[in-house]
């Protein structure tokens, strides 16, 4: 009877969740069946029918044993082991007591006090175990809670990780798109740059055209004039010879020889200008060739001057050439270096002319814009200086003048590419150096150093 | 009487050309030519004699430094009695008008037509004689 009640209690607790541990629905069904059986056993035992109630008592033993064995053997129910161990002494004492009572009632009545003492100890044991178990259970629960918290944390981390991965993927995609876009832009810019360089070349060729026209016209005039005058002289020579004046005839002959030399000289001059123009318009395929630096500087100074002069009738300026005969021949790309000279000389005339205009506006008319080109042989090669007495370059923009697209000229007057192209031609193209020195309001000097090849 | 003429041009070969073209006149002593190769040089020549012997100046326009037009103005300011004519490769109206307004006598274009130049100088010499 007592064991039936104990079984009922055990089954009830087995069914209940312990902290966070729950048993499956199947176990719950089994425990419910067990509880019904226990209740039936208790009921039958309570009727006190001699043989039947004894049988019920034995059944209660069996049920209790099944509960103990099942709980201890099944891993799923291990969390209830403590409870079983707590109840085991009481159950054992009762089994013993009730068995003896069944077999020999008088013996049991005689020793009943001892059984009660044993039962008391078993009860104390149960309480001690219960306290201990609940402590353990709390620790376990704590542990479980921590594990849960860790798991939760892990899940959060995991989802964060996934989120990050998605973001990284997204960013990578965006960056790749941006990269492609930038690459496209870059190649477009390259194409635009090439076009601009071409345009700059064409523009400077345009600037040259007027100068070239003048520079070709002048020698051609001499060719025409000297050949005309030679024809006249030869007619005179014929007359002198017929008159027998040999001395005068000789004099005329000397003149004719001189004239033919002049015709040759001016023909060459026109020829070299045309060749220079062709070199200038030639694209990047320009090959390095032995070049007379002095002649190149001279040629481009004149082209620049006459070009400016032809385009602006009010333009007046002076130029000076101080050429070192020792400067000699260097391996350069004449068209490219000519472009550098043209650019720097044009700038120099422009700066000097601007200063003249400013002074004129103030009523000072005596200023003569002057551009000077010097060449000098130096130990490492040749130094070319292009200086002007113009308005100079303010210190704050001196650093920027070689940057592409930097210009101080009004919109439409300069592409801002001239100096950066000159810089590239001198440094990258010829392994040389280019420097600028300037005093605002006073002068600007560009110094180019070209190495011996 | 001898006429002294100053020719101003930055191209030095002009001297040889003129001396050959006017060799007879020079030989006969009726014409004296002198040359200057810049505006400044021309003024120095004119300043070297008091009063200047030069009666006629032919000047190029397109020269480094002082341009022919600036020289024309200066000569007309200081020596109004001297004739000045321009000789330029650029016969455009802008140069022409500027020269004429500044008191130029004639405007010749390059290449020089020596026949018309001789006529001009001939007229000057007959005027003198
Ligand atoms: Mg000239």
Coordinates of C-alpha atoms and ligand atoms in Angstrom, one line a residue:
Chain A
X1 CA 0.0 0.0 0.0
X2 CA 2.8 2.5 0.9
X3 CA 4.8 1.4 -2.1
X4 CA 1.8 2.0 -4.3
X5 CA 1.6 5.6 -3.0
X6 CA 5.4 6.0 -3.5
X7 CA 5.1 4.7 -7.0
X8 CA 2.2 7.2 -7.7
X9 CA 4.4 10.0 -6.4
X10 CA 7.5 8.8 -8.4
X11 CA 5.5 8.5 -11.6
X12 CA 4.0 12.0 -11.0
X13 CA 7.4 13.5 -10.7
X14 CA 8.9 11.5 -13.6
X15 CA 6.2 13.0 -15.8
X16 CA 6.9 16.6 -14.6
X17 CA 9.7 18.6 -16.3
X18 CA 12.8 19.1 -14.1
X19 CA 13.9 22.6 -14.7
X20 CA 14.5 22.8 -18.4
X21 CA 14.5 19.0 -18.9
X22 CA 11.3 17.6 -20.2
X23 CA 10.4 14.0 -21.1
X24 CA 8.9 12.9 -24.4
X25 CA 5.2 12.5 -24.9
X26 CA 5.7 8.7 -25.2
X27 CA 7.2 8.6 -21.7
X28 CA 4.4 10.7 -20.4
X29 CA 1.9 8.2 -21.7
X30 CA 3.8 5.3 -20.1
X31 CA 3.9 7.2 -16.8
X32 CA 0.2 8.0 -17.0
X33 CA -0.5 4.2 -17.5
X34 CA 1.8 3.5 -14.5
X35 CA -0.1 6.0 -12.4
X36 CA -3.5 4.4 -13.3
X37 CA -2.0 1.0 -12.4
X38 CA -0.6 2.3 -9.1
X39 CA -4.0 3.9 -8.2
X40 CA -5.7 0.6 -9.0
X41 CA -3.2 -1.3 -6.8
X42 CA -3.8 1.2 -4.0
X43 CA -7.5 0.8 -4.3
X44 CA -7.4 -3.0 -4.3
X45 CA -5.0 -3.1 -1.4
X46 CA -7.3 -0.8 0.6
X47 CA -10.3 -3.2 0.5
X48 CA -8.4 -5.5 2.8
X49 CA -9.6 -8.8 1.2
X50 CA -7.1 -11.2 2.6
X51 CA -5.7 -12.9 -0.5
X52 CA -6.3 -10.2 -3.0
X53 CA -4.8 -7.4 -1.0
X54 CA -1.7 -9.5 -0.5
X55 CA -1.5 -10.0 -4.2
X56 CA -1.9 -6.2 -4.7
X57 CA 1.0 -5.6 -2.3
X58 CA 3.2 -7.9 -4.3
X59 CA 2.1 -6.1 -7.5
X60 CA 3.0 -2.8 -5.9
X61 CA 6.5 -4.3 -5.3
X62 CA 6.8 -5.3 -8.9
X63 CA 5.6 -1.8 -10.1
X64 CA 8.1 -0.1 -7.8
X65 CA 10.9 -2.3 -9.0
X66 CA 9.9 -1.6 -12.6
X67 CA 10.0 2.1 -11.9
X68 CA 13.4 1.9 -10.3
X69 CA 14.9 -0.3 -13.0
X70 CA 13.4 1.7 -15.9
X71 CA 14.6 5.0 -14.4
X72 CA 18.1 3.9 -13.7
X73 CA 18.5 2.1 -17.0
X74 CA 17.2 4.7 -19.4
X75 CA 19.6 7.5 -20.3
X76 CA 16.6 9.8 -21.0
X77 CA 15.5 9.5 -17.4
X78 CA 19.0 9.9 -15.8
X79 CA 18.1 13.3 -14.4
X80 CA 15.7 11.5 -12.0
X81 CA 18.3 9.1 -10.7
X82 CA 18.8 11.2 -7.6
X83 CA 15.1 11.0 -6.8
X84 CA 15.1 7.2 -7.1
X85 CA 18.2 7.0 -4.8
X86 CA 16.4 9.2 -2.3
X87 CA 13.3 7.0 -2.2
X88 CA 15.1 3.7 -2.5
X89 CA 15.7 3.1 1.3
X90 CA 12.1 3.9 2.2
X91 CA 11.0 1.6 -0.6
X92 CA 13.4 -1.2 0.6
X93 CA 12.3 -0.8 4.2
X94 CA 8.6 -0.9 3.2
X95 CA 9.2 -3.9 0.9
X96 CA 10.9 -5.7 3.8
X97 CA 8.3 -4.7 6.3
X98 CA 5.3 -5.5 4.1
X99 CA 6.8 -8.8 3.0
X100 CA 7.4 -9.9 6.6
X101 CA 3.9 -8.7 7.5
X102 CA 2.5 -10.8 4.7
X103 CA 4.4 -13.9 5.7
X104 CA 4.4 -13.7 9.4
X105 CA 2.2 -11.0 10.9
X106 CA 3.0 -11.7 14.6
X107 CA 6.8 -11.4 13.9
X108 CA 6.2 -8.1 12.2
X109 CA 4.1 -6.8 15.1
X110 CA 6.8 -7.8 17.5
X111 CA 9.5 -6.0 15.5
X112 CA 7.3 -3.1 14.3
X113 CA 9.2 -0.5 16.4
X114 CA 12.4 -1.4 14.6
X115 CA 10.8 -1.1 11.3
X116 CA 9.5 2.3 12.2
X117 CA 13.0 3.4 13.3
X118 CA 14.4 2.1 10.0
X119 CA 11.6 3.9 8.2
X120 CA 12.5 7.1 10.0
X121 CA 16.2 6.9 9.0
X122 CA 15.1 6.1 5.5
X123 CA 13.0 9.2 5.6
X124 CA 15.8 11.4 6.9
X125 CA 18.0 10.0 4.1
X126 CA 15.3 10.9 1.6
X127 CA 15.2 14.5 2.8
X128 CA 19.0 14.8 2.9
X129 CA 19.0 13.4 -0.7
X130 CA 16.3 15.7 -1.7
X131 CA 18.2 18.8 -0.4
X132 CA 21.3 17.6 -2.1
X133 CA 19.5 16.8 -5.3
X134 CA 17.8 20.2 -5.5
X135 CA 21.2 21.8 -5.0
X136 CA 22.7 19.7 -7.8
X137 CA 19.6 20.4 -9.9
X138 CA 20.0 24.1 -9.4
X139 CA 23.7 23.9 -10.4
X140 CA 22.7 21.8 -13.4
X141 CA 20.0 24.3 -14.3
X142 CA 22.5 27.1 -14.0
X143 CA 24.8 25.1 -16.2
X144 CA 22.1 24.5 -18.7
X145 CA 21.1 28.1 -18.7
X146 CA 24.7 29.1 -19.4
X147 CA 24.8 26.6 -22.2
X148 CA 21.6 28.1 -23.5
X149 CA 23.0 31.6 -23.3
X150 CA 26.1 30.4 -25.1
X151 CA 24.0 28.8 -27.7
X152 CA 22.0 32.0 -28.1
X153 CA 25.2 34.0 -28.3
X154 CA 26.5 31.6 -30.8
X155 CA 23.3 31.9 -32.9
X156 CA 23.6 35.7 -32.7
X157 CA 27.2 35.5 -33.7
X158 CA 26.3 33.2 -36.5
X159 CA 23.6 35.4 -37.8
X160 CA 26.0 38.4 -37.5
X161 CA 28.5 36.5 -39.4
X162 CA 26.0 35.6 -42.1
X163 CA 24.9 39.2 -42.2
X164 CA 28.5 40.4 -42.5
X165 CA 29.2 37.8 -45.2
X166 CA 26.2 39.1 -47.1
X167 CA 27.4 42.7 -46.6
X168 CA 30.9 41.8 -47.8
X169 CA 29.5 40.1 -50.8
X170 CA 27.3 43.1 -51.5
X171 CA 30.3 45.5 -51.0
X172 CA 32.5 43.4 -53.2
X173 CA 29.9 43.5 -55.9
X174 CA 29.6 47.3 -55.6
X175 CA 33.4 47.7 -55.5
X176 CA 33.8 45.5 -58.6
X177 CA 31.2 47.6 -60.3
X178 CA 32.9 50.8 -59.2
X179 CA 36.3 49.4 -60.3
X180 CA 34.9 48.5 -63.8
X181 CA 33.3 52.0 -64.0
X182 CA 36.6 53.6 -63.0
X183 CA 38.5 51.5 -65.5
X184 CA 36.0 52.6 -68.2
X185 CA 36.4 56.2 -67.1
X186 CA 40.2 55.9 -67.1
X187 CA 40.2 54.5 -70.6
X188 CA 37.9 57.2 -71.7
X189 CA 40.1 59.8 -70.0
X190 CA 43.2 58.3 -71.8
X191 CA 41.4 58.6 -75.1
X192 CA 40.4 62.2 -74.2
X193 CA 44.0 62.9 -73.2
X194 CA 45.3 61.6 -76.5
X195 CA 42.8 63.7 -78.3
X196 CA 43.8 66.7 -76.3
X197 CA 47.5 66.1 -76.9
X198 CA 46.7 65.8 -80.6
X199 CA 44.6 69.0 -80.4
X200 CA 47.4 70.8 -78.6
X201 CA 49.8 69.8 -81.4
X202 CA 47.4 70.9 -84.0
X203 CA 46.7 74.2 -82.1
X204 CA 50.4 74.9 -81.8
X205 CA 50.8 74.0 -85.5
X206 CA 48.0 76.6 -86.1
X207 CA 50.0 79.1 -84.0
X208 CA 53.0 78.2 -86.1
X209 CA 51.3 78.6 -89.4
X210 CA 51.5 82.4 -89.5
X211 CA 55.1 82.4 -88.3
X212 CA 55.9 79.7 -90.8
X213 CA 54.3 81.7 -93.6
X214 CA 56.4 84.7 -92.7
X215 CA 59.6 82.7 -92.2
X216 CA 59.1 81.1 -95.6
X217 CA 58.0 84.3 -97.3
X218 CA 61.1 86.2 -96.3
X219 CA 63.7 83.8 -97.8
X220 CA 61.5 83.3 -100.9
X221 CA 61.5 87.1 -101.4
X222 CA 65.3 87.0 -101.2
X223 CA 65.5 84.1 -103.7
X224 CA 63.3 86.1 -106.1
X225 CA 65.0 89.4 -105.5
X226 CA 68.5 88.0 -105.8
X227 CA 67.7 86.1 -109.0
X228 CA 66.1 89.2 -110.5
X229 CA 69.0 91.3 -109.7
X230 CA 71.4 88.7 -111.0
X231 CA 69.6 88.7 -114.3
X232 CA 70.0 92.4 -114.5
X233 CA 73.7 92.1 -113.5
X234 CA 74.3 89.5 -116.2
X235 CA 72.8 91.8 -118.8
X236 CA 75.1 94.6 -117.6
X237 CA 78.0 92.1 -117.6
X238 CA 77.3 91.4 -121.3
X239 CA 77.4 95.1 -122.0
X240 CA 80.6 95.7 -120.0
X241 CA 82.3 92.7 -121.8
X242 CA 81.2 94.0 -125.2
X243 CA 82.7 97.4 -124.2
X244 CA 85.9 95.6 -123.1
X245 CA 85.7 96.8 -119.5
X246 CA 87.1 93.7 -117.9
X247 CA 87.6 95.2 -114.5
X248 CA 83.9 96.3 -114.2
X249 CA 82.9 92.9 -115.6
X250 CA 84.9 91.1 -112.9
X251 CA 83.2 93.3 -110.2
X252 CA 79.8 92.3 -111.6
X253 CA 80.8 88.7 -111.7
X254 CA 81.8 88.8 -108.0
X255 CA 78.3 90.1 -107.2
X256 CA 76.6 87.4 -109.2
X257 CA 78.6 84.7 -107.4
X258 CA 77.6 86.3 -104.1
X259 CA 74.0 86.4 -105.2
X260 CA 73.9 82.8 -106.1
X261 CA 75.3 81.9 -102.7
X262 CA 72.5 84.1 -101.2
X263 CA 69.9 82.3 -103.3
X264 CA 71.2 79.0 -102.1
X265 CA 71.3 80.2 -98.4
X266 CA 67.7 81.5 -98.5
X267 CA 66.5 78.4 -100.3
X268 CA 68.0 76.3 -97.5
X269 CA 66.4 78.5 -95.0
X270 CA 62.9 77.9 -96.4
X271 CA 63.7 74.2 -96.8
X272 CA 64.6 73.8 -93.1
X273 CA 61.5 75.6 -92.0
X274 CA 59.3 73.3 -94.1
X275 CA 61.1 70.3 -92.7
X276 CA 60.7 71.7 -89.1
X277 CA 57.0 72.1 -89.7
X278 CA 56.7 68.5 -90.9
X279 CA 58.6 67.3 -87.8
X280 CA 56.4 69.4 -85.6
X281 CA 53.2 67.9 -86.9
X282 CA 54.5 64.4 -86.9
X283 CA 53.0 62.2 -84.2
X284 CA 54.7 60.3 -81.4
X285 CA 56.7 58.2 -83.8
X286 CA 59.4 60.9 -83.7
X287 CA 62.8 59.3 -83.7
X288 CA 65.8 60.8 -82.0
X289 CA 68.3 62.1 -84.4
X290 CA 71.4 64.3 -84.3
X291 CA 70.1 67.8 -83.9
X292 CA 71.8 71.2 -83.9
X293 CA 70.3 72.7 -80.7
X294 CA 71.3 76.2 -81.5
X295 CA 69.7 76.0 -84.9
X296 CA 66.5 74.5 -83.4
X297 CA 66.3 77.2 -80.7
X298 CA 66.9 79.9 -83.3
X299 CA 64.3 78.5 -85.7
X300 CA 61.5 78.2 -83.0
X301 CA 62.3 81.6 -81.5
X302 CA 61.7 83.2 -84.9
X303 CA 58.6 81.0 -85.6
X304 CA 57.1 82.0 -82.3
X305 CA 57.9 85.7 -82.7
X306 CA 56.6 85.9 -86.3
X307 CA 53.6 83.7 -85.5
X308 CA 52.6 86.0 -82.7
X309 CA 53.4 89.1 -84.7
X310 CA 51.3 87.9 -87.7
X311 CA 48.3 87.1 -85.5
X312 CA 48.4 90.3 -83.5
X313 CA 49.4 93.4 -85.4
X314 CA 49.8 95.4 -82.2
X315 CA 52.3 92.9 -80.8
X316 CA 55.7 94.3 -80.5
X317 CA 58.5 92.6 -78.7
X318 CA 62.2 92.1 -78.8
X319 CA 64.1 88.9 -78.7
X320 CA 67.8 88.1 -78.1
X321 CA 69.7 84.9 -78.9
X322 CA 72.9 84.1 -77.1
X323 CA 74.0 80.9 -78.6
X324 CA 77.1 79.0 -77.4
X325 CA 78.9 77.7 -80.5
X326 CA 80.1 74.9 -78.3
X327 CA 76.5 73.7 -77.7
X328 CA 76.8 71.4 -80.7
X329 CA 74.8 68.4 -81.7
X330 CA 72.5 66.3 -79.4
X331 CA 70.4 63.2 -80.0
X332 CA 66.9 64.5 -79.6
X333 CA 63.4 64.2 -81.2
X334 CA 63.6 67.6 -83.1
X335 CA 59.8 67.9 -83.4
X336 CA 59.2 67.2 -79.8
X337 CA 61.9 69.5 -78.5
X338 CA 60.8 72.2 -81.0
X339 CA 57.4 72.0 -79.4
X340 CA 58.9 72.5 -76.0
X341 CA 60.8 75.6 -77.3
X342 CA 57.8 76.9 -79.1
X343 CA 55.6 76.5 -76.0
X344 CA 58.1 78.1 -73.6
X345 CA 58.9 81.0 -76.0
X346 CA 55.2 81.6 -76.7
X347 CA 54.6 81.7 -73.0
X348 CA 57.5 84.1 -72.5
X349 CA 56.2 86.5 -75.1
X350 CA 52.7 86.2 -73.7
X351 CA 54.0 87.1 -70.1
X352 CA 56.1 90.0 -71.4
X353 CA 53.2 91.3 -73.5
X354 CA 50.8 91.1 -70.6
X355 CA 53.2 93.2 -68.5
X356 CA 53.5 95.7 -71.4
X357 CA 49.7 96.0 -71.5
X358 CA 49.5 96.5 -67.8
X359 CA 52.1 99.2 -67.9
X360 CA 50.5 100.9 -70.9
X361 CA 47.2 101.0 -69.0
X362 CA 49.1 102.9 -66.3
X363 CA 50.6 105.3 -68.9
X364 CA 54.1 103.8 -68.9
X365 CA 55.0 103.4 -72.6
X366 CA 58.8 102.7 -72.4
X367 CA 58.7 99.0 -71.5
X368 CA 60.0 96.7 -74.2
X369 CA 58.9 93.1 -73.8
X370 CA 62.0 91.0 -74.4
X371 CA 62.5 87.3 -74.6
X372 CA 66.0 85.9 -74.4
X373 CA 67.1 82.4 -75.5
X374 CA 70.5 81.3 -74.2
X375 CA 72.3 78.0 -74.9
X376 CA 75.3 76.9 -73.0
X377 CA 77.5 73.8 -73.1
X378 CA 77.7 72.2 -69.6
X379 CA 79.6 69.2 -68.4
X380 CA 76.5 67.0 -68.6
X381 CA 75.2 68.2 -71.9
X382 CA 73.5 71.4 -73.0
X383 CA 71.6 74.0 -71.0
X384 CA 68.9 76.0 -72.7
X385 CA 67.5 79.1 -70.9
X386 CA 64.3 80.9 -72.1
X387 CA 63.8 84.0 -70.1
X388 CA 61.4 87.0 -70.3
X389 CA 61.0 90.3 -68.5
X390 CA 57.3 89.7 -68.1
X391 CA 55.0 89.7 -65.1
X392 CA 56.5 86.6 -63.6
X393 CA 54.9 83.6 -61.8
X394 CA 53.5 84.0 -58.3
X395 CA 55.3 81.7 -55.8
X396 CA 52.0 80.0 -54.9
X397 CA 51.4 78.7 -58.4
X398 CA 55.0 77.9 -59.3
X399 CA 54.5 74.3 -58.1
X400 CA 51.5 73.8 -60.2
X401 CA 52.5 75.1 -63.6
X402 CA 53.7 71.7 -64.8
X403 CA 50.4 70.0 -63.9
X404 CA 48.1 69.1 -66.8
X405 CA 45.3 71.5 -67.4
X406 CA 46.7 74.1 -65.2
X407 CA 46.6 77.5 -66.9
X408 CA 46.3 81.1 -65.8
X409 CA 45.4 82.2 -69.3
X410 CA 41.8 83.2 -69.9
X411 CA 39.4 80.5 -71.0
X412 CA 40.0 79.6 -74.6
X413 CA 43.6 81.0 -74.7
X414 CA 45.4 78.0 -73.3
X415 CA 44.6 74.3 -72.9
X416 CA 46.8 74.0 -69.8
X417 CA 48.6 71.2 -71.5
X418 CA 51.6 73.0 -73.0
X419 CA 53.8 73.0 -70.0
X420 CA 52.9 69.6 -68.8
X421 CA 53.6 68.2 -72.2
X422 CA 56.9 70.1 -72.3
X423 CA 57.8 68.7 -68.9
X424 CA 57.1 65.1 -70.1
X425 CA 59.0 65.6 -73.3
X426 CA 62.1 67.0 -71.5
X427 CA 62.1 64.5 -68.6
X428 CA 60.5 61.3 -69.9
X429 CA 61.4 61.8 -73.5
X430 CA 64.9 63.0 -73.2
X431 CA 66.0 62.2 -69.6
X432 CA 66.5 65.9 -69.0
X433 CA 65.5 68.4 -66.4
X434 CA 63.3 71.5 -66.5
X435 CA 63.2 74.2 -63.9
X436 CA 61.6 77.5 -63.4
X437 CA 62.8 80.6 -61.6
X438 CA 60.7 83.7 -61.4
X439 CA 60.3 87.0 -59.6
X440 CA 56.8 88.3 -59.8
X441 CA 56.6 91.5 -61.8
X442 CA 60.2 91.1 -62.9
X443 CA 61.2 88.0 -64.8
X444 CA 60.7 84.3 -65.5
X445 CA 63.5 81.9 -66.5
X446 CA 62.9 78.4 -67.7
X447 CA 66.0 76.3 -67.6
X448 CA 66.2 73.0 -69.6
X449 CA 69.2 70.7 -69.2
X450 CA 69.5 68.0 -71.8
X451 CA 72.0 65.2 -71.2
X452 CA 74.6 64.0 -73.7
X453 CA 73.3 60.8 -75.1
Chain B
X1 CA 73.0 117.0 -105.2
X2 CA 73.4 113.7 -103.3
X3 CA 70.4 112.2 -101.7
X4 CA 70.9 110.2 -98.5
X5 CA 68.5 107.4 -97.9
X6 CA 68.2 105.2 -94.8
X7 CA 66.9 101.6 -95.2
X8 CA 65.8 99.8 -92.0
X9 CA 65.2 96.1 -92.0
X10 CA 66.1 93.3 -89.6
X11 CA 67.2 91.1 -92.6
X12 CA 70.8 92.0 -93.2
X13 CA 70.8 90.8 -96.8
X14 CA 68.6 93.7 -97.7
X15 CA 71.8 95.8 -97.8
X16 CA 73.4 93.7 -100.5
X17 CA 70.2 93.7 -102.5
X18 CA 69.8 97.5 -102.4
X19 CA 73.4 98.2 -103.1
X20 CA 73.3 96.0 -106.2
X21 CA 69.9 97.4 -107.3
X22 CA 71.1 101.0 -107.0
X23 CA 74.7 100.4 -108.0
X24 CA 74.6 102.8 -110.9
X25 CA 73.1 105.6 -108.8
X26 CA 75.6 105.0 -106.0
X27 CA 78.5 104.9 -108.5
X28 CA 77.4 108.1 -110.1
X29 CA 77.3 109.7 -106.6
X30 CA 73.7 110.8 -106.9
X31 CA 72.5 108.4 -104.2
X32 CA 73.9 107.5 -100.8
X33 CA 72.5 104.5 -99.0
X34 CA 72.8 103.7 -95.3
X35 CA 71.4 100.8 -93.4
X36 CA 70.0 100.1 -89.9
X37 CA 68.9 96.7 -88.8
X38 CA 66.6 97.7 -86.0
X39 CA 64.5 100.7 -85.0
X40 CA 66.9 101.7 -82.3
X41 CA 69.8 101.6 -84.7
X42 CA 67.9 103.7 -87.2
X43 CA 67.3 106.4 -84.5
X44 CA 71.0 106.3 -83.6
X45 CA 71.9 106.9 -87.3
X46 CA 69.5 109.8 -87.5
X47 CA 70.8 111.2 -84.2
X48 CA 74.4 111.1 -85.3
X49 CA 74.2 114.1 -87.5
X50 CA 72.7 117.5 -86.8
X51 CA 70.5 118.0 -88.7
X52 CA 70.3 114.5 -90.2
X53 CA 71.5 114.2 -93.7
X54 CA 69.0 111.5 -94.4
X55 CA 66.1 112.7 -96.4
X56 CA 64.1 109.5 -96.8
X57 CA 63.7 106.5 -94.6
X58 CA 62.4 103.2 -95.9
X59 CA 61.5 100.9 -93.1
X60 CA 60.4 97.3 -92.6
X61 CA 57.5 97.0 -90.2
X62 CA 58.0 93.5 -88.8
X63 CA 61.2 93.7 -86.8
X64 CA 62.1 92.5 -83.3
X65 CA 62.1 95.2 -80.7
X66 CA 60.8 98.5 -82.0
X67 CA 58.5 97.8 -84.9
X68 CA 58.6 99.9 -88.1
X69 CA 55.3 101.6 -87.1
X70 CA 56.8 102.7 -83.8
X71 CA 59.9 103.9 -85.6
X72 CA 57.7 105.9 -88.0
X73 CA 55.9 107.6 -85.1
X74 CA 59.2 108.5 -83.5
X75 CA 60.8 109.9 -86.7
X76 CA 57.7 111.9 -87.5
X77 CA 57.8 113.3 -84.0
X78 CA 61.4 114.3 -84.0
X79 CA 62.2 114.9 -87.7
X80 CA 59.0 115.8 -89.4
X81 CA 60.9 116.9 -92.5
X82 CA 62.1 113.3 -93.2
X83 CA 60.0 111.2 -95.5
X84 CA 59.2 107.8 -94.2
X85 CA 57.8 104.9 -96.3
X86 CA 57.0 101.4 -95.1
X87 CA 58.0 98.2 -96.7
X88 CA 56.2 95.2 -95.3
X89 CA 55.4 91.6 -96.1
X90 CA 52.0 92.3 -94.6
X91 CA 50.1 94.6 -96.9
X92 CA 46.8 94.3 -94.9
X93 CA 44.6 97.3 -94.3
X94 CA 45.3 97.4 -90.6
X95 CA 49.0 98.0 -91.1
X96 CA 48.4 100.2 -94.1
X97 CA 46.0 102.5 -92.3
X98 CA 48.1 102.7 -89.2
X99 CA 51.1 103.7 -91.3
X100 CA 49.2 106.3 -93.3
X101 CA 47.6 107.8 -90.3
X102 CA 51.1 108.1 -88.7
X103 CA 52.4 110.1 -91.6
X104 CA 54.0 107.5 -93.9
X105 CA 54.5 108.7 -97.4
X106 CA 54.1 105.4 -99.2
X107 CA 53.4 101.8 -98.4
X108 CA 55.4 99.1 -100.3
X109 CA 54.8 95.4 -100.0
X110 CA 57.4 92.7 -100.1
X111 CA 58.7 91.2 -102.3
X112 CA 59.9 94.7 -103.1
X113 CA 58.9 95.9 -106.5
X114 CA 62.1 97.8 -107.2
X115 CA 60.7 99.5 -110.3
X116 CA 58.1 101.4 -108.2
X117 CA 60.8 102.0 -105.5
X118 CA 63.2 103.4 -108.1
X119 CA 60.4 105.7 -109.4
X120 CA 59.8 107.0 -105.8
X121 CA 63.5 107.6 -105.2
X122 CA 63.8 109.1 -108.7
X123 CA 61.0 111.5 -108.0
X124 CA 62.8 112.4 -104.7
X125 CA 66.1 113.1 -106.5
X126 CA 64.5 115.2 -109.3
X127 CA 62.7 117.2 -106.6
X128 CA 66.0 117.8 -104.9
X129 CA 67.8 118.9 -108.0
Ligands
LIG1 MG1 61.4 91.9 -91.0

